[in-house]
Every structure is written in structure tokens, then in C-alpha cells.
mmCIF file of C-alpha atoms and ligand atoms in Angstrom:
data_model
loop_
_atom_site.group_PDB
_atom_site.id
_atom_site.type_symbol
_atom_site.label_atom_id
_atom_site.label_comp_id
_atom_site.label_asym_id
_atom_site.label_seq_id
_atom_site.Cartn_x
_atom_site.Cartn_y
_atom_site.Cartn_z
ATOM 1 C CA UNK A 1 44.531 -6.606 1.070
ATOM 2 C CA UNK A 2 42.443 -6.263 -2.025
ATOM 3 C CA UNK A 3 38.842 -8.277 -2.561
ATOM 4 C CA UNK A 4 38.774 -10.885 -5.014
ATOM 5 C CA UNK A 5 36.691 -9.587 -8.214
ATOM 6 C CA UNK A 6 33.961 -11.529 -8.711
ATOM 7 C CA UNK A 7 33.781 -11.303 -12.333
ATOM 8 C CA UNK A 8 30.418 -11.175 -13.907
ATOM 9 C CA UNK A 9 31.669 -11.098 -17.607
ATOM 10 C CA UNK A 10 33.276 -14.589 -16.919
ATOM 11 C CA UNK A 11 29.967 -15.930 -15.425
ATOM 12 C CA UNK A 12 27.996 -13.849 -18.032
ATOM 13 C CA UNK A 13 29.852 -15.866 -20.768
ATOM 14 C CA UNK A 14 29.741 -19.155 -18.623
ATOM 15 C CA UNK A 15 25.653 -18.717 -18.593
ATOM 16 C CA UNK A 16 25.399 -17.847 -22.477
ATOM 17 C CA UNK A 17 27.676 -21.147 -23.729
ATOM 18 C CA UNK A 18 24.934 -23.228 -21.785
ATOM 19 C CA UNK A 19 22.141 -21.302 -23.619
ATOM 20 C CA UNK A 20 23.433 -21.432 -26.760
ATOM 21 C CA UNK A 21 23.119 -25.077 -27.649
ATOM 22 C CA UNK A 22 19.535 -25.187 -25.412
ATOM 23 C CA UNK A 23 18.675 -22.631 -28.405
ATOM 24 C CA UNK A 24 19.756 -24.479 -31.188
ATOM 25 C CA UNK A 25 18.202 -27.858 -29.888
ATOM 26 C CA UNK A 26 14.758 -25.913 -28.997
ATOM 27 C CA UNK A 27 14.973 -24.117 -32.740
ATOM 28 C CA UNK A 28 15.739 -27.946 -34.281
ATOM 29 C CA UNK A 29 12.840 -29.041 -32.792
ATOM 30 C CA UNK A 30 10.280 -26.687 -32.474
ATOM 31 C CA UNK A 31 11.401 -25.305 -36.732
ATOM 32 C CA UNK A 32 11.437 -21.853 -35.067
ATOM 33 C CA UNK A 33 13.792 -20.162 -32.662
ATOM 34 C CA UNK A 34 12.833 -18.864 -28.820
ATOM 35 C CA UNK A 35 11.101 -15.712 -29.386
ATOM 36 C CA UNK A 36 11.519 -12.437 -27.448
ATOM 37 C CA UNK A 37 9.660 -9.305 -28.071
ATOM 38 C CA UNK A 38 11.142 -5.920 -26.469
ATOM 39 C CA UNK A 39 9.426 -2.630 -25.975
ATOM 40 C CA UNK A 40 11.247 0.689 -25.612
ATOM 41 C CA UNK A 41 9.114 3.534 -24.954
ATOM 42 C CA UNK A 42 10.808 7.036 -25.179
ATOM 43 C CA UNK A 43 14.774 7.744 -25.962
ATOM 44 C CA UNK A 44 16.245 7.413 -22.528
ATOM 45 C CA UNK A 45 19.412 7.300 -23.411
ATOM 46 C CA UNK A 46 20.855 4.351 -20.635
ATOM 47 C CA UNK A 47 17.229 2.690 -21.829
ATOM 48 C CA UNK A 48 18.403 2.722 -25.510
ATOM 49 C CA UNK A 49 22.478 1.147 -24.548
ATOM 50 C CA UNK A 50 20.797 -1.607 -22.268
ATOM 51 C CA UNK A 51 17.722 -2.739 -25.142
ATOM 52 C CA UNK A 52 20.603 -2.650 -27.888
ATOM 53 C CA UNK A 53 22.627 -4.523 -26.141
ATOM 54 C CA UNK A 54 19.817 -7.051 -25.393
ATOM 55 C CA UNK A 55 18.748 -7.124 -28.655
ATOM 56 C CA UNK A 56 22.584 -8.028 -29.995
ATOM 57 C CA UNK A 57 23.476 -10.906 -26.731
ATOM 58 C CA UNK A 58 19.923 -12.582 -28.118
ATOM 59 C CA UNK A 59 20.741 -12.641 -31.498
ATOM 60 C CA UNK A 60 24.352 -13.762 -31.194
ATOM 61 C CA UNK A 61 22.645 -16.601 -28.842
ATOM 62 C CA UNK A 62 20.423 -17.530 -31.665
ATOM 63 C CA UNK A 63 17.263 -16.359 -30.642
ATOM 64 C CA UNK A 64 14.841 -14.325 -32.904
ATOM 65 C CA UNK A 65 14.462 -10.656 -30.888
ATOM 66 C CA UNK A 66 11.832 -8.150 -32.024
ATOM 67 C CA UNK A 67 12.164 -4.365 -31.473
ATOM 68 C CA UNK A 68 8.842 -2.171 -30.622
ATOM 69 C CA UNK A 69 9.212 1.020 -30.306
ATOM 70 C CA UNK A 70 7.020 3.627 -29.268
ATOM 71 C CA UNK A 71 7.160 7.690 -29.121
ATOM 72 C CA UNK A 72 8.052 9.442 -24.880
ATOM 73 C CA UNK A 73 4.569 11.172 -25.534
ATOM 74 C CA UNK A 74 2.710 7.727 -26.422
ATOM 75 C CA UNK A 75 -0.431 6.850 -24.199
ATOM 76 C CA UNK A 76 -0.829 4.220 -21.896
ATOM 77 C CA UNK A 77 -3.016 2.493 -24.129
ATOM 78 C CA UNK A 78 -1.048 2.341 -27.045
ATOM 79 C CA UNK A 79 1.608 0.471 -25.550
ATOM 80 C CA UNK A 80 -1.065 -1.597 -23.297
ATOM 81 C CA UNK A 81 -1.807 -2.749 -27.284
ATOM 82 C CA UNK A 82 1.152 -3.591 -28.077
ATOM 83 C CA UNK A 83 1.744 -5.722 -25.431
ATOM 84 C CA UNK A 84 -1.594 -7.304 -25.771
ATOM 85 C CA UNK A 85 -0.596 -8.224 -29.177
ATOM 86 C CA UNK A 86 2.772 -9.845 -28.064
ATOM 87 C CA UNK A 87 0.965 -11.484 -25.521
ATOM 88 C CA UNK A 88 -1.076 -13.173 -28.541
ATOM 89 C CA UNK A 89 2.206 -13.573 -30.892
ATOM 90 C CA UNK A 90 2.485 -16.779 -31.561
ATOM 91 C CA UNK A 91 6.678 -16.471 -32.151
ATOM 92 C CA UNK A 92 7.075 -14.417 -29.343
ATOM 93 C CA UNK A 93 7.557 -16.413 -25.933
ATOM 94 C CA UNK A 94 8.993 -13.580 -24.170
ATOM 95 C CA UNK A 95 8.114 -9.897 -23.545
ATOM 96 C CA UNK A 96 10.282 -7.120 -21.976
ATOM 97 C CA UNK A 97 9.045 -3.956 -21.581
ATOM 98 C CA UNK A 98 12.346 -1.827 -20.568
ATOM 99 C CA UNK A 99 11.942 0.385 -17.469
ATOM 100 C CA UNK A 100 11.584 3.320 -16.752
ATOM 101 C CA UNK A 101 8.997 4.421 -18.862
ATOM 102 C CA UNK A 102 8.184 8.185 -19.716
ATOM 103 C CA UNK A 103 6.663 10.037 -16.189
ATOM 104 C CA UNK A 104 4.412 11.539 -18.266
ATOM 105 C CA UNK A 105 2.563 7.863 -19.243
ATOM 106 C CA UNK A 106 1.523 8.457 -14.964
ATOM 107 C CA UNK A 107 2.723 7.613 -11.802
ATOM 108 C CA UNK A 108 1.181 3.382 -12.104
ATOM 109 C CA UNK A 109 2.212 3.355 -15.875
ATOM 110 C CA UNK A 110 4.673 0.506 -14.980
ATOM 111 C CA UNK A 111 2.152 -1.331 -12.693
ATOM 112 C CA UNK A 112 -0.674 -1.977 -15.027
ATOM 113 C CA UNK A 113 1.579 -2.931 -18.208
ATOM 114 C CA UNK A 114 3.578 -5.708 -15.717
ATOM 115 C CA UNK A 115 0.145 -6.831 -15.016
ATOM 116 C CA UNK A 116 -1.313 -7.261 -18.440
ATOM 117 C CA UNK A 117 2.085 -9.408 -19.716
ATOM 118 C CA UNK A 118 1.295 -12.785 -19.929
ATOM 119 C CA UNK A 119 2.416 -14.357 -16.752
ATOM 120 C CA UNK A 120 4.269 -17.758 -19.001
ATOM 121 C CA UNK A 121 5.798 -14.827 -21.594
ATOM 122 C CA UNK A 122 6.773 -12.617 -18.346
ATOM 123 C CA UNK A 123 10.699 -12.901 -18.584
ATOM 124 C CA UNK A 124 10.991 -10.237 -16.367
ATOM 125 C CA UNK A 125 9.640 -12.020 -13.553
ATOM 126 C CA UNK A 126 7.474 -8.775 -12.799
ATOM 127 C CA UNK A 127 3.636 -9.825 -12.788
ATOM 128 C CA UNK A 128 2.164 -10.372 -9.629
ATOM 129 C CA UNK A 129 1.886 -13.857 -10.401
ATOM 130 C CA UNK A 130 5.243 -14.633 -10.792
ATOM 131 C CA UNK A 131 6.368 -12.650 -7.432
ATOM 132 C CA UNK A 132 3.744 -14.982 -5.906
ATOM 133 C CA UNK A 133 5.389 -18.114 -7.189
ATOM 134 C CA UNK A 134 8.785 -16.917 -6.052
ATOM 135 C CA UNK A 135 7.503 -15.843 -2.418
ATOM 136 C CA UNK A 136 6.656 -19.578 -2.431
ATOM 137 C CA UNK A 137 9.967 -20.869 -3.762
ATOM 138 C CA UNK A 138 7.767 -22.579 -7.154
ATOM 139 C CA UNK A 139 8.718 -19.528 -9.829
ATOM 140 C CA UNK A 140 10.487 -20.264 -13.046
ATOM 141 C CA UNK A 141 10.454 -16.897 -14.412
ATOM 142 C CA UNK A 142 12.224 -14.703 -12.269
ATOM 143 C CA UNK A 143 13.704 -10.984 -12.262
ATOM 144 C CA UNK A 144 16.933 -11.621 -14.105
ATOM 145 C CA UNK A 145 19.114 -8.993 -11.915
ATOM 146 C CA UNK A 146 19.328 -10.708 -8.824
ATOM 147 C CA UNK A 147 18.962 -14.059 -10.751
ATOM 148 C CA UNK A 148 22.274 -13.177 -12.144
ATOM 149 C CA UNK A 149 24.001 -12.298 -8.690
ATOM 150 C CA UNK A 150 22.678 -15.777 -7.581
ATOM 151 C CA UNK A 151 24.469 -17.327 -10.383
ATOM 152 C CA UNK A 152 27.750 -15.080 -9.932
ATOM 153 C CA UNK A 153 27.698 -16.054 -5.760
ATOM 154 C CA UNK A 154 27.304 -20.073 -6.853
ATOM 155 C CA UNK A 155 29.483 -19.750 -9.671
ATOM 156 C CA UNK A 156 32.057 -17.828 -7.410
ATOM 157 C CA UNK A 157 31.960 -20.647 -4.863
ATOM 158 C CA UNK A 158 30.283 -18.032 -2.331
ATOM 159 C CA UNK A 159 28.536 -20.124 0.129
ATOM 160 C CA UNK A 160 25.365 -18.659 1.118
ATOM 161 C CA UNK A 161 23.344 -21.278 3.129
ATOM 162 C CA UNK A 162 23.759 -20.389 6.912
ATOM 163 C CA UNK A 163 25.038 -16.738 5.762
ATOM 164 C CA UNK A 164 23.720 -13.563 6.999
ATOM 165 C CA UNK A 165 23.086 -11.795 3.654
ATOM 166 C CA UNK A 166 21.659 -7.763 3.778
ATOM 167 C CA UNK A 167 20.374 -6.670 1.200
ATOM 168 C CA UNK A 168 20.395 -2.612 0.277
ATOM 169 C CA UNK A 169 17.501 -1.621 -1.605
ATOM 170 C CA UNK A 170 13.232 -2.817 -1.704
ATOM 171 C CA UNK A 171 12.868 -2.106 -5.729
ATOM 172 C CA UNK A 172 10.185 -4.707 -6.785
ATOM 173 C CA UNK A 173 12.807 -5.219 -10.017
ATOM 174 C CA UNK A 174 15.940 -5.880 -7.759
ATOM 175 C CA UNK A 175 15.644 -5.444 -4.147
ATOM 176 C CA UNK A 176 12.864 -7.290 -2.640
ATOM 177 C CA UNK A 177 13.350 -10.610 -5.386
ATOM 178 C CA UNK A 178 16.931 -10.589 -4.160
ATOM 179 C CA UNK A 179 15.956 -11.145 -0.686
ATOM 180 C CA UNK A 180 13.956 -13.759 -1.804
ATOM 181 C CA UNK A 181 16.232 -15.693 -3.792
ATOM 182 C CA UNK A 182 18.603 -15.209 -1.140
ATOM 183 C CA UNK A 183 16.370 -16.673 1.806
ATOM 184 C CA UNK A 184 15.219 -20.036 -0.569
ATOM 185 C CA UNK A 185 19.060 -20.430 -0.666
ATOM 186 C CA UNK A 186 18.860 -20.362 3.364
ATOM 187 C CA UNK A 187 20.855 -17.223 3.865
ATOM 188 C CA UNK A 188 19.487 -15.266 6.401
ATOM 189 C CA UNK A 189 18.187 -12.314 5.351
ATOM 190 C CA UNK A 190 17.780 -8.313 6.345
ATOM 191 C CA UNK A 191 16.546 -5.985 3.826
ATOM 192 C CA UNK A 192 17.569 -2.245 4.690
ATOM 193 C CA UNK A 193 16.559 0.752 2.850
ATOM 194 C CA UNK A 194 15.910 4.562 3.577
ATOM 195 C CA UNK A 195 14.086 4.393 6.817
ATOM 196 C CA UNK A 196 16.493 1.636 8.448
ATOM 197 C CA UNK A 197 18.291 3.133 11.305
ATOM 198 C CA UNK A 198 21.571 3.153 11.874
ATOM 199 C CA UNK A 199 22.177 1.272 8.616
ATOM 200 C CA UNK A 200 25.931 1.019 8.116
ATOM 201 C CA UNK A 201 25.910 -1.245 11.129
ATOM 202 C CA UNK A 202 23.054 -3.559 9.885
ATOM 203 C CA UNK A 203 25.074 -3.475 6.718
ATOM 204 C CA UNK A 204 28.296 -4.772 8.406
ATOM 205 C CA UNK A 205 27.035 -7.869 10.010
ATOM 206 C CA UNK A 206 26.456 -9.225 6.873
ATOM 207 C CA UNK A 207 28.662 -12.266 5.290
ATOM 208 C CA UNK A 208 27.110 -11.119 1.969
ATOM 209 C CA UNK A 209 26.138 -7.801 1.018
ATOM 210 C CA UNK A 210 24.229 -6.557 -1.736
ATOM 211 C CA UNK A 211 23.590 -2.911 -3.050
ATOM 212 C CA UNK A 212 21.012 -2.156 -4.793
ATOM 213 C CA UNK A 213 19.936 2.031 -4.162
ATOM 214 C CA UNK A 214 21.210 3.883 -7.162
ATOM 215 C CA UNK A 215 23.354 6.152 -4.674
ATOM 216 C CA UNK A 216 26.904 6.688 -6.021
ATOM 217 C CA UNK A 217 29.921 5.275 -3.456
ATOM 218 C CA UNK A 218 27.406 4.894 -0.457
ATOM 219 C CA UNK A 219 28.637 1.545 0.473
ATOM 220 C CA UNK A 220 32.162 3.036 2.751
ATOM 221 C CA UNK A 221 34.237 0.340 4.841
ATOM 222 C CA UNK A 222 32.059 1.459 7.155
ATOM 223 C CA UNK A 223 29.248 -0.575 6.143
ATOM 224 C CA UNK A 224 31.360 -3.825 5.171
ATOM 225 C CA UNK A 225 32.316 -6.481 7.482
ATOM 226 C CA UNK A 226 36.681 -7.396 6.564
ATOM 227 C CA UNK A 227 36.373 -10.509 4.366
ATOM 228 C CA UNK A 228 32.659 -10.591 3.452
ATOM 229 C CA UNK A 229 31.287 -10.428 -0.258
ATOM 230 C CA UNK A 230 29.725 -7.621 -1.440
ATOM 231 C CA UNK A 231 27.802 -6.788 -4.471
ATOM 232 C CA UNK A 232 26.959 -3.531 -6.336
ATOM 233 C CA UNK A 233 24.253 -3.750 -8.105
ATOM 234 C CA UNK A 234 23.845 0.198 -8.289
ATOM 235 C CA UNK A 235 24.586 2.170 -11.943
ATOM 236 C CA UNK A 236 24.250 5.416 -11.421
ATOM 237 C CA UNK A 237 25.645 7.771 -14.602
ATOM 238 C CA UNK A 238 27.222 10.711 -12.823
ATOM 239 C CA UNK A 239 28.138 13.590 -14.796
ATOM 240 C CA UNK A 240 28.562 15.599 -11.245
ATOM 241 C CA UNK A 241 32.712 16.383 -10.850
ATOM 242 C CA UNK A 242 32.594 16.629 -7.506
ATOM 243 C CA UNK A 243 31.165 13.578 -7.047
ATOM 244 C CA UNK A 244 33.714 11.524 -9.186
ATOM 245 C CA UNK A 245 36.486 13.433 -7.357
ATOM 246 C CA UNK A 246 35.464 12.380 -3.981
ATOM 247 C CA UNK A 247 34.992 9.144 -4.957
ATOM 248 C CA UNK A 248 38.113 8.427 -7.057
ATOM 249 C CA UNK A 249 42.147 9.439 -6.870
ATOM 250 C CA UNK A 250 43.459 12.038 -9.805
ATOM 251 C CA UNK A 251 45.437 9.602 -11.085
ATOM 252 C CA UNK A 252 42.666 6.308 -11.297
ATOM 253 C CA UNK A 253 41.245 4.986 -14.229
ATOM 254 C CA UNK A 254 37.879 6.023 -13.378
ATOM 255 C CA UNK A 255 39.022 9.608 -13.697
ATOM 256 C CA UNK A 256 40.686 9.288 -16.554
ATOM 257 C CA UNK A 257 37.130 7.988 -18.482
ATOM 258 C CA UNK A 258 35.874 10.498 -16.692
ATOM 259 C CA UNK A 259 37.764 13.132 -18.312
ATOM 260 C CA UNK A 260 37.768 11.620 -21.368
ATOM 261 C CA UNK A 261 33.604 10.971 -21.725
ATOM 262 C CA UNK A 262 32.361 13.615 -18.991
ATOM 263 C CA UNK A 263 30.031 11.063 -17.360
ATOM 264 C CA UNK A 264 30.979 7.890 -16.248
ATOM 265 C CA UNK A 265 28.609 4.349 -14.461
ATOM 266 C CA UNK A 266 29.031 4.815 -10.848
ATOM 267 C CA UNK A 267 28.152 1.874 -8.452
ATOM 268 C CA UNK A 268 26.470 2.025 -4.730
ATOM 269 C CA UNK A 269 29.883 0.545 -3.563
ATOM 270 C CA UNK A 270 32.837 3.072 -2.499
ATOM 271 C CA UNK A 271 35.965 1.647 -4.280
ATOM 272 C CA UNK A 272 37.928 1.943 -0.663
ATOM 273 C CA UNK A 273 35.553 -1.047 -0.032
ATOM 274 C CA UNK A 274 37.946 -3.226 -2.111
ATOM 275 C CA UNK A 275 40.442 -3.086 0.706
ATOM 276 C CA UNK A 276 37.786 -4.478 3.361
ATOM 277 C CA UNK A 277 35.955 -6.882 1.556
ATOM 278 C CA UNK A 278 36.935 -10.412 1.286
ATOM 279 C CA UNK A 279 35.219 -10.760 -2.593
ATOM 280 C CA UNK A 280 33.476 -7.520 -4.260
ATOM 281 C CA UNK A 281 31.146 -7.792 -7.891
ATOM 282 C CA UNK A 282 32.058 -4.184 -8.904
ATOM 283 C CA UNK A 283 30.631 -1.615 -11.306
ATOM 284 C CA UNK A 284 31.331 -1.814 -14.028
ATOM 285 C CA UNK A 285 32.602 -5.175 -14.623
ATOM 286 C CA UNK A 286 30.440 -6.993 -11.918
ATOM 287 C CA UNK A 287 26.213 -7.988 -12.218
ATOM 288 C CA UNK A 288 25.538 -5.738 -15.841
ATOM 289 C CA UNK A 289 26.355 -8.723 -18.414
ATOM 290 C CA UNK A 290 24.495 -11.293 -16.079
ATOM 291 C CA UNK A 291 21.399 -9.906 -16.363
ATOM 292 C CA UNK A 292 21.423 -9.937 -20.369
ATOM 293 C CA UNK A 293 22.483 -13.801 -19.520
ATOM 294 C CA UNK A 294 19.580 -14.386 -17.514
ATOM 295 C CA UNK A 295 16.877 -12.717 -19.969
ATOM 296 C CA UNK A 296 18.467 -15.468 -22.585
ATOM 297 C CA UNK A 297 18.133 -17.695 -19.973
ATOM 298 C CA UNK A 298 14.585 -16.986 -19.153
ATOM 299 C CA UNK A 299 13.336 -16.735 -22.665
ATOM 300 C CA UNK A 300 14.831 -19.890 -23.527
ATOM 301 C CA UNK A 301 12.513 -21.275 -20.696
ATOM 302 C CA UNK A 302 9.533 -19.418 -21.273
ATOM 303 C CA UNK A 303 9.976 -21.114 -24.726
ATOM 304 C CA UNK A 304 10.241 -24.192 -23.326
ATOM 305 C CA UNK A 305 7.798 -24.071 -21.363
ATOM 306 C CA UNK A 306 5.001 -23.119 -23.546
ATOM 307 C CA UNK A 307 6.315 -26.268 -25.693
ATOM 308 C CA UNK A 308 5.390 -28.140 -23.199
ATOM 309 C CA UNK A 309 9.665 -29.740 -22.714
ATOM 310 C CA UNK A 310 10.287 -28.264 -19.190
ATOM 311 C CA UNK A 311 8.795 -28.711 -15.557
HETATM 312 N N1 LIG B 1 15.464 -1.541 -16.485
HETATM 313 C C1 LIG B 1 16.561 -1.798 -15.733
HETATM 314 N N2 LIG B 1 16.654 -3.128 -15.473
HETATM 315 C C2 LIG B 1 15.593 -3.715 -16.068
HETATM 316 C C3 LIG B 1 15.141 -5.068 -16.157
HETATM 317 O O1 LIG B 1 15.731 -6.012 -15.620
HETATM 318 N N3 LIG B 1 13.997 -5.256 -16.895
HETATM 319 C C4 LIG B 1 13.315 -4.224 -17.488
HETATM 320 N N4 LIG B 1 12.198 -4.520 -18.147
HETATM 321 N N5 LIG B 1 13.716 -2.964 -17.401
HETATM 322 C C5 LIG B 1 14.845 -2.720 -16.706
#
């Protein structure tokens, strides 16, 4: 029997009709909007997509959403300015500095700009501070990826107190906050990644599964428990044929896009998985639009916070 799609448009939308008139009451009463300030460095293509898109949900939800853009060759200290500044910009209550940045800005690049954001403008969720709070069940702002799954399992009815969740992946960005959030919510947790042996049978005990590796159709029936919830989180572009044909039938949709665009968004999450799972968030379709909801979300807070209106 097929999963039930957990649809993360629906939720997506759900999220943003909740923002939108938080928005307009914080804009009535502050005489300015919520302010977010994004930073692009380079022309990564997926990079560019995502920060449009961004850009577009925050300004149909009514907040003002400033566009920085720097050069791939730009130094390290040029955009450590420009954050500094947004970190002093009085309109600007949020700052997102898109990932990955350039290799050549070195191997910490990332490290040392999360660390210099303003910890109450940090809608990311990535400086050390905020990580700290969230250990400690106390954060506000945190990473909007698995903040979104949350949102799509609760929203979806997906009872995760008392579950055994495992979670794919230790990213900083998705991985290791989604254990977290998961755990607060008194799942029991199990974080697996490349070293964990025998992994497909870790993955299967779980009652909620979530994939977050960036490695096209790993998740097989193999890994997947029949009837538990699963969750790709992975978007991998794959231009690769032989990797969309082992993946997906001649005469499925995918291949058709495929064949049509030469590269199409490939998830962690093998689509036989559909027939073992009881509920599967796919790609696409699945976690993407949530995590545009939840930087809303978050910037609306930040906002609110630095207002002084919110706890
Ligand atoms: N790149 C992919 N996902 C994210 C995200 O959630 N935040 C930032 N800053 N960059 C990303």
C-alpha cells in the first residue's frame, strides 16, 4: 500500500497565513515592517533559486527583505563587513547568510561569519549561542529546516512523544538540530551517519525517520520499518543518467522532467520506500517550502523580540 504524503506545501501555506497578519500587526505598530537582510556570496546556481525564492515568500508575507550580494572571489572580510553592518541596521532584525559559500573564502569561512551574526538577528539558528539555547530546550531562534519538519510531523498528526525517531545525517544546519528538536519533543533519538555500522538496521527500528545526507535514493525498504514516517530532507540535483534510471521507471514522471530539463532534485529517500512506509515527506513536494515558512516565521520573532512584544 502506498504512504500517505505528508504534504509540506499545505503546511508551508498553513505556517505563512499565521505570519501574515503577525506581520501586519508588528508593521502597524512598530511604523516599519520585520526586517530581513540576505547575503549571497558567489552564483551557485541552487544558492541563487533558494535566496530568490526567499526574497519573493518574504515580500508576499509583507516583510521588507534586503539583497547583498557579493562577488565568488570576495574575501572573508568583506563579507565579515557586511554582516557587521546588518548586525548594526537598525531595519534589519534578521540576517541570512545563504550556504555554501565559495571554497575558496577557506575551509572555516562559514564558522566565523555564523559567529559574528548577532545572536537576537540570527534567524538561522546557527551561532553558537543559539545551538546552546536549543541543547537546553530555551532557544527561540532555531535552524528553520528541521523546524519545518517539526511543524509538518505536528501538523500531520504524527505523534512523536514515546517514538523512536533516527535521524540520518550530523550537519550542524539540519542534522544534529533535528535530533534535538526531536528529543525536547520526547522522541527517542539515534543519530546515524557515515561511520554507523550496519545502518539500514538502526534505520528500521525507527517509528520516524529522517534523511538528511545529500545521497540520492539511499533510503531502500531496507532501511524503513512498514508503517513508520519518513522524511527526506536530502536535495541532491543529479544530472548523472544512470543514476535517475536506477532510481526511477521509463515511464515515471521523474523521468520524464528528467528528459525534459537534464537534471532533476533528487531526495535521500528511494521512491520504492512509498510502498513500506506508513507516511513519507517526499522530494520534491515534502520539507523545501517549510523552511522558507520558518525563516518568515523566525524573522517575524526576531522582530518581535528586539521590540521587546515576545518572551
Ligand atoms: N543553505 C541551505 N539551507 C540553508 C539554510 O537553512 N540557511 C542558510 N543560511 N543557508 C542554507
Amino acid at each position: 500500500m502506498a504512504a500517505r504524503v505528508l504534504d509540506g506545501a499545505a503546511v508551508a501555506n498553513a505556517i505563512r497565513a499565521e505570519v501574515g497578519p503577525a506581520v501586519a500587526a508588528f508593521t502597524a505598530r512598530a511604523g516599519r515592517p520585520p526586517g530581513l537582510g540576505i547575503v549571497l556570496v558567489g552564483d551557485d546556481p541552487a544558492s541563487e533559486i533558494y535566496v530568490r525564492s526567499k526574497l519573493k515568500s518574504a515580500a508576499d508575507a509583507g516583510l521588507r527583505a534586503d539583497l547583498m550580494r557579493l562577488p565568488a572571489g570576495a574575501p572573508l572580510d568583506d563579507l565579515l563587513a557586511v554582516v557587521e553592518q546588518l548586525n548594526h541596521s537598525e531595519p534589519h532584525d534578521g540576517i541570512l547568510v545563504q550556504s555554501p559559500l565559495p571554497a575558496a573564502m577557506g575551509p572555516d569561512a562559514e564558522r566565523r561569519v555564523f559567529d559574528i551574526i548577532r545572536p537576537d538577528k540570527d534567524v538561522d539558528g546557527f551561532h553558537p549561542a543559539n545551538v546552546g539555547l536549543l541543547v537546553q530546550n530555551r532557544a527561540t531562534l532555531a535552524a528553520c529546516t528541521p523546524s519545518g519538519v517539526i511543524e509538518l510531523l505536528e501538523r500531520s498528526h504524527v505523534t512523536i512523544a514515546g517514538s523512536r525517531a533516527v535521524v540520518i545525517g550530523r550537519s550542524d544546519i539540519v542534522g544534529k538540530p533535528m535530533a534535538l528538536l526531536l528529543l525536547h519533543r520526547h522522541a527517542t533519538v539515534t543519530i546515524c551517519h557515515s561511520r554507523t555500522k550496519d545502518l539500514a538496521a538502526v534505520a528500521a527500528e525507527a517509528d520516524i525517520l529522517v534523511a538528511a545526507i545529500g545521497r540520492p535514493g539511499f533510503v531502500t525498504p531496507a532501511f524503513v520499518k512498514a508503517g513508520a514516517v519518513v522524511v527526506d530532507v536530502g536535495t541532491t540535483q543529479v544530472s548523472d543518467r544512470a543514476v535517475v534510471e536506477r532510481l526511477f521507471a521509463p515511464d515515471s514522471k521523474r523521468r520524464e522532467v528528467f528528459e525534459r530539463r537534464g537534471s532533476i532534485v533528487v531526495g535521500d529517500v528511494h521512491p520504492a520506500v512509498a510502498e513500506v512506509a506508513g507516511a513519507l515527506s517526499p522530494v520534491p513536494g515534502g520539507v523545501g517550502p517549510l523552511t522558507i515558512a520558518m525563516l518568515l516565521k523566525n524573522t517575524l520573532r526576531a522582530a518581535q523580540q528586539r521590540a521587546g512584544w515576545a518572551g
